[in-house]
């Protein structure tokens, strides 16, 4: 398990190695780098890429890091790791909170990014999203112990598509995963939930100048697909695709479709995408488009 001392913390990361072009994967709230190992890392490695996946600050051993836990700090950690590994410019993918971190990186250090993918991304929090963050903070502050069975059902309802919930075999598999792989907790995760509260990044995204693909998940109740389309409608030249029959964990529920969209986007030359954007090409494509 490699790590690097950067920005006063010990950044832990996976690295597939090899001499392929690098792709950096950034996960969401309370999620570790290991979640990418199931589907995205194998697909990217098979396509010839080198894959690097760090843990965000807020997870052990960086639960209470100097500098706090903000989008700016997490983006600075990501920039430091990219420079430490001599990766730039490179492809960067973010999921959920990780999408916001990647967006911040694109805004503050665009020279490090050749192109970016935002999965289940949002520029601002809606009413339900804010309620989820507030509830997660309240639960942590209460010190209450939630039974594993209750947590598993709650996560299934929040993160999965109704199509998965109505499939007896599939939902049982997910409930088993959620029951025996408890969600990360602690003060760092609580701070991650607060990192996006009361933030509206949309005006800043209008100036973003990095080739961008936004991927929305049609049945996502945590971060509605419309939030990703809103980003794509704002960023000049950005592309949007929506994956059907999946919820917030769309990259795990429908990995083949998500990976295909990501790899297709990566296959296009960044220079051509930038030229098209400046020429006034359409900012988005229709649902399911690549």
Short mmCIF file of C-alpha atoms in Angstrom, two decimals:
data_model
loop_
_atom_site.label_atom_id
_atom_site.label_comp_id
_atom_site.label_asym_id
_atom_site.label_seq_id
_atom_site.Cartn_x
_atom_site.Cartn_y
_atom_site.Cartn_z
CA UNK A 1 0.00 0.00 0.00
CA UNK A 2 2.00 3.02 -1.23
CA UNK A 3 1.71 6.39 0.47
CA UNK A 4 3.29 9.81 0.19
CA UNK A 5 3.80 12.57 2.80
CA UNK A 6 2.09 15.55 1.18
CA UNK A 7 0.51 18.72 2.57
CA UNK A 8 1.14 17.56 6.13
CA UNK A 9 -0.74 14.26 5.74
CA UNK A 10 0.13 10.74 4.62
CA UNK A 11 -1.72 10.28 1.33
CA UNK A 12 -2.50 6.59 0.84
CA UNK A 13 -3.17 5.40 -2.71
CA UNK A 14 -3.43 2.42 -5.02
CA UNK A 15 -1.21 2.36 -8.11
CA UNK A 16 -1.59 -0.30 -10.79
CA UNK A 17 1.85 0.56 -12.15
CA UNK A 18 2.96 0.08 -15.71
CA UNK A 19 3.83 2.60 -18.40
CA UNK A 20 0.31 3.36 -19.61
CA UNK A 21 -1.14 6.86 -19.61
CA UNK A 22 -2.28 7.66 -16.05
CA UNK A 23 -5.86 7.91 -14.84
CA UNK A 24 -6.55 9.15 -11.28
CA UNK A 25 -9.78 8.00 -9.59
CA UNK A 26 -11.25 10.03 -6.69
CA UNK A 27 -14.00 8.52 -4.56
CA UNK A 28 -16.94 9.96 -2.66
CA UNK A 29 -17.89 10.67 0.95
CA UNK A 30 -16.67 7.99 3.36
CA UNK A 31 -15.58 5.73 0.49
CA UNK A 32 -12.06 4.36 0.17
CA UNK A 33 -9.92 3.81 -2.88
CA UNK A 34 -10.68 0.07 -2.74
CA UNK A 35 -14.19 0.51 -4.22
CA UNK A 36 -12.63 1.20 -7.64
CA UNK A 37 -10.92 -2.20 -7.64
CA UNK A 38 -14.10 -4.12 -8.47
CA UNK A 39 -14.88 -2.63 -11.88
CA UNK A 40 -13.19 0.60 -12.97
CA UNK A 41 -9.55 -0.24 -12.27
CA UNK A 42 -9.67 -3.61 -14.12
CA UNK A 43 -11.39 -2.03 -17.14
CA UNK A 44 -8.92 0.84 -17.32
CA UNK A 45 -5.89 -1.42 -16.88
CA UNK A 46 -7.23 -3.76 -19.58
CA UNK A 47 -7.47 -0.71 -21.88
CA UNK A 48 -3.80 0.04 -21.27
CA UNK A 49 -4.00 2.76 -18.62
CA UNK A 50 -2.10 3.11 -15.37
CA UNK A 51 -4.59 3.69 -12.54
CA UNK A 52 -3.93 5.68 -9.37
CA UNK A 53 -6.65 5.87 -6.68
CA UNK A 54 -6.02 7.88 -3.48
CA UNK A 55 -8.05 8.08 -0.28
CA UNK A 56 -9.37 11.57 0.45
CA UNK A 57 -8.42 13.34 3.65
CA UNK A 58 -10.96 12.52 6.34
CA UNK A 59 -10.32 8.79 6.18
CA UNK A 60 -7.75 7.14 8.49
CA UNK A 61 -4.88 7.83 8.92
CA UNK A 62 -5.98 11.38 8.10
CA UNK A 63 -9.23 11.67 10.07
CA UNK A 64 -8.23 14.99 11.66
CA UNK A 65 -5.71 16.49 9.25
CA UNK A 66 -4.02 19.89 9.52
CA UNK A 67 -5.80 22.37 7.29
CA UNK A 68 -9.20 20.79 7.82
CA UNK A 69 -11.39 18.93 5.33
CA UNK A 70 -12.60 21.18 2.53
CA UNK A 71 -12.89 20.91 -1.24
CA UNK A 72 -9.90 23.20 -1.54
CA UNK A 73 -7.75 21.05 0.77
CA UNK A 74 -8.77 17.79 -0.92
CA UNK A 75 -8.05 19.26 -4.36
CA UNK A 76 -4.67 20.48 -3.12
CA UNK A 77 -3.87 16.96 -1.88
CA UNK A 78 -4.84 15.58 -5.29
CA UNK A 79 -2.66 18.13 -7.07
CA UNK A 80 0.27 17.32 -4.80
CA UNK A 81 -0.07 13.58 -5.49
CA UNK A 82 -0.27 14.13 -9.26
CA UNK A 83 2.89 16.22 -9.14
CA UNK A 84 4.63 13.82 -6.73
CA UNK A 85 4.07 10.94 -9.15
CA UNK A 86 4.99 13.09 -12.19
CA UNK A 87 1.63 12.39 -13.86
CA UNK A 88 0.52 15.68 -15.37
CA UNK A 89 -1.30 16.32 -17.48
CA UNK A 90 -3.48 13.28 -16.79
CA UNK A 91 -7.05 12.03 -16.93
CA UNK A 92 -8.95 12.44 -13.65
CA UNK A 93 -12.27 10.85 -12.62
CA UNK A 94 -14.36 11.81 -9.61
CA UNK A 95 -17.47 10.24 -8.10
CA UNK A 96 -19.97 12.14 -5.91
CA UNK A 97 -17.89 14.21 -3.46
CA UNK A 98 -14.89 13.13 -5.52
CA UNK A 99 -16.49 14.82 -8.54
CA UNK A 100 -16.53 18.10 -6.61
CA UNK A 101 -12.89 17.59 -5.66
CA UNK A 102 -11.98 16.96 -9.30
CA UNK A 103 -13.98 20.01 -10.35
CA UNK A 104 -12.02 22.12 -7.86
CA UNK A 105 -8.77 20.70 -9.22
CA UNK A 106 -9.80 21.60 -12.78
CA UNK A 107 -10.58 25.15 -11.67
CA UNK A 108 -7.44 25.76 -9.62
CA UNK A 109 -4.82 23.58 -11.36
CA UNK A 110 -6.08 22.97 -14.92
CA UNK A 111 -2.55 22.37 -16.19
CA UNK A 112 -2.53 19.06 -14.29
CA UNK A 113 -5.63 17.68 -16.07
CA UNK A 114 -5.87 16.55 -19.68
CA UNK A 115 -9.55 15.64 -19.33
CA UNK A 116 -11.98 14.97 -16.51
CA UNK A 117 -15.01 12.81 -15.79
CA UNK A 118 -17.54 13.79 -13.12
CA UNK A 119 -19.77 10.86 -12.09
CA UNK A 120 -22.84 11.80 -10.03
CA UNK A 121 -21.44 15.29 -9.75
CA UNK A 122 -23.10 18.46 -8.58
CA UNK A 123 -22.15 22.11 -8.39
CA UNK A 124 -24.56 22.91 -5.57
CA UNK A 125 -26.57 21.00 -3.00
CA UNK A 126 -30.33 20.63 -3.32
CA UNK A 127 -32.74 20.44 -0.39
CA UNK A 128 -32.61 16.67 -0.01
CA UNK A 129 -28.84 16.53 -0.43
CA UNK A 130 -28.44 19.10 2.32
CA UNK A 131 -30.81 17.11 4.53
CA UNK A 132 -28.73 13.97 4.01
CA UNK A 133 -25.53 15.78 5.02
CA UNK A 134 -27.19 17.33 8.05
CA UNK A 135 -28.67 13.98 9.12
CA UNK A 136 -25.30 12.25 8.79
CA UNK A 137 -23.74 14.92 11.00
CA UNK A 138 -26.52 14.67 13.54
CA UNK A 139 -26.17 10.89 13.69
CA UNK A 140 -22.44 11.14 14.31
CA UNK A 141 -22.88 13.82 16.98
CA UNK A 142 -25.54 11.77 18.79
CA UNK A 143 -23.16 8.85 19.29
CA UNK A 144 -26.00 6.44 18.47
CA UNK A 145 -25.10 2.92 17.34
CA UNK A 146 -27.07 1.91 14.22
CA UNK A 147 -27.69 -1.84 13.78
CA UNK A 148 -26.01 -3.30 10.71
CA UNK A 149 -29.33 -4.47 9.29
CA UNK A 150 -30.83 -0.97 9.50
CA UNK A 151 -27.76 0.61 7.92
CA UNK A 152 -27.85 -1.92 5.07
CA UNK A 153 -31.49 -1.17 4.24
CA UNK A 154 -30.93 2.61 4.45
CA UNK A 155 -27.93 2.43 2.12
CA UNK A 156 -29.80 0.23 -0.34
CA UNK A 157 -32.69 2.72 -0.48
CA UNK A 158 -30.35 5.69 -0.93
CA UNK A 159 -27.77 4.28 -3.30
CA UNK A 160 -29.46 1.69 -5.54
CA UNK A 161 -31.94 1.82 -8.38
CA UNK A 162 -35.52 0.53 -7.91
CA UNK A 163 -34.66 -1.95 -10.66
CA UNK A 164 -32.01 -3.46 -8.38
CA UNK A 165 -34.28 -3.32 -5.32
CA UNK A 166 -36.95 -5.29 -7.21
CA UNK A 167 -34.51 -8.04 -8.22
CA UNK A 168 -34.52 -10.51 -5.28
CA UNK A 169 -31.10 -12.00 -5.98
CA UNK A 170 -29.39 -8.70 -6.75
CA UNK A 171 -30.78 -6.85 -3.75
CA UNK A 172 -29.86 -9.69 -1.39
CA UNK A 173 -26.30 -9.56 -2.67
CA UNK A 174 -26.18 -5.82 -2.03
CA UNK A 175 -27.73 -6.14 1.42
CA UNK A 176 -25.06 -8.69 2.30
CA UNK A 177 -22.34 -6.33 1.11
CA UNK A 178 -23.78 -3.41 3.08
CA UNK A 179 -24.25 -5.54 6.20
CA UNK A 180 -20.74 -6.95 6.33
CA UNK A 181 -18.90 -3.93 4.93
CA UNK A 182 -20.06 -1.15 7.21
CA UNK A 183 -19.82 2.43 6.01
CA UNK A 184 -16.87 4.43 7.26
CA UNK A 185 -17.59 6.71 10.21
CA UNK A 186 -15.72 9.14 12.43
CA UNK A 187 -15.00 12.85 12.63
CA UNK A 188 -13.26 12.93 9.26
CA UNK A 189 -16.21 11.41 7.43
CA UNK A 190 -18.53 13.78 9.26
CA UNK A 191 -16.41 16.68 7.99
CA UNK A 192 -16.56 15.29 4.45
CA UNK A 193 -20.35 15.52 4.59
CA UNK A 194 -20.01 19.19 5.49
CA UNK A 195 -17.53 19.96 2.70
CA UNK A 196 -20.23 20.71 0.10
CA UNK A 197 -22.78 22.43 2.33
CA UNK A 198 -23.67 26.04 1.47
CA UNK A 199 -21.53 25.96 -1.67
CA UNK A 200 -22.55 27.00 -5.18
CA UNK A 201 -19.77 26.28 -7.66
CA UNK A 202 -21.85 26.79 -10.81
CA UNK A 203 -20.68 30.35 -11.59
CA UNK A 204 -17.06 29.22 -11.33
CA UNK A 205 -17.68 26.23 -13.58
CA UNK A 206 -18.65 28.57 -16.41
CA UNK A 207 -14.94 29.43 -16.73
CA UNK A 208 -13.68 25.84 -16.63
CA UNK A 209 -11.38 25.07 -19.58
CA UNK A 210 -10.76 21.32 -19.35
CA UNK A 211 -12.40 18.70 -21.63
CA UNK A 212 -15.19 17.35 -19.45
CA UNK A 213 -17.65 14.45 -19.41
CA UNK A 214 -20.48 14.46 -16.88
CA UNK A 215 -22.14 11.09 -16.19
CA UNK A 216 -25.53 11.08 -14.50
CA UNK A 217 -27.37 8.05 -13.09
CA UNK A 218 -31.05 8.03 -14.01
CA UNK A 219 -32.41 6.74 -10.69
CA UNK A 220 -30.02 8.61 -8.39
CA UNK A 221 -31.91 10.11 -5.44
CA UNK A 222 -28.78 11.31 -3.63
CA UNK A 223 -27.45 13.47 -6.49
CA UNK A 224 -30.09 13.63 -9.25
CA UNK A 225 -28.90 13.22 -12.81
CA UNK A 226 -30.14 16.75 -13.50
CA UNK A 227 -27.31 18.07 -11.31
CA UNK A 228 -24.73 16.56 -13.65
CA UNK A 229 -26.54 17.85 -16.71
CA UNK A 230 -26.55 21.32 -15.12
CA UNK A 231 -22.75 21.22 -14.92
CA UNK A 232 -22.48 20.07 -18.53
CA UNK A 233 -24.81 22.85 -19.63
CA UNK A 234 -22.58 25.37 -17.86
CA UNK A 235 -19.07 24.23 -18.85
CA UNK A 236 -18.18 25.21 -22.44
CA UNK A 237 -17.85 22.13 -24.65
CA UNK A 238 -18.73 19.68 -21.88
CA UNK A 239 -20.42 16.40 -22.72
CA UNK A 240 -23.18 14.65 -20.81
CA UNK A 241 -24.37 11.07 -20.75
CA UNK A 242 -26.98 9.43 -18.55
CA UNK A 243 -26.93 5.77 -17.56
CA UNK A 244 -30.31 4.10 -17.17
CA UNK A 245 -31.48 1.64 -14.49
CA UNK A 246 -29.00 2.65 -11.80
CA UNK A 247 -28.90 4.79 -8.69
CA UNK A 248 -26.12 6.69 -6.92
CA UNK A 249 -23.83 3.66 -7.15
CA UNK A 250 -24.29 3.56 -10.91
CA UNK A 251 -20.64 2.79 -11.56
CA UNK A 252 -21.10 -0.36 -9.45
CA UNK A 253 -24.63 -1.25 -10.59
CA UNK A 254 -23.98 -0.70 -14.32
CA UNK A 255 -20.18 -0.81 -14.59
CA UNK A 256 -20.06 -1.94 -18.22
CA UNK A 257 -22.06 1.05 -19.42
CA UNK A 258 -20.20 3.52 -17.21
CA UNK A 259 -16.80 2.17 -18.22
CA UNK A 260 -17.71 2.26 -21.91
CA UNK A 261 -18.72 5.93 -21.68
CA UNK A 262 -15.55 6.80 -19.80
CA UNK A 263 -13.23 4.92 -22.17
CA UNK A 264 -14.92 6.38 -25.24
CA UNK A 265 -14.37 9.87 -23.86
CA UNK A 266 -10.75 9.12 -23.04
CA UNK A 267 -10.13 7.90 -26.58
CA UNK A 268 -10.81 11.33 -28.10
CA UNK A 269 -7.94 13.79 -28.43
CA UNK A 270 -8.13 16.62 -25.85
CA UNK A 271 -6.92 19.14 -28.43
CA UNK A 272 -9.88 18.36 -30.69
CA UNK A 273 -12.31 18.69 -27.79
CA UNK A 274 -10.91 22.09 -26.82
CA UNK A 275 -11.06 23.31 -30.43
CA UNK A 276 -14.66 22.18 -30.75
CA UNK A 277 -15.60 23.91 -27.50
CA UNK A 278 -14.07 27.20 -28.62
CA UNK A 279 -15.80 26.88 -31.99
CA UNK A 280 -19.15 26.79 -30.21
CA UNK A 281 -20.05 23.11 -30.58
CA UNK A 282 -23.04 21.80 -28.58
CA UNK A 283 -22.27 21.52 -24.87
CA UNK A 284 -24.23 18.39 -24.21
CA UNK A 285 -25.53 15.28 -25.86
CA UNK A 286 -28.80 13.58 -25.18
CA UNK A 287 -29.53 10.94 -22.59
CA UNK A 288 -27.28 7.95 -23.07
CA UNK A 289 -25.16 9.80 -25.62
CA UNK A 290 -21.39 9.58 -25.62
#
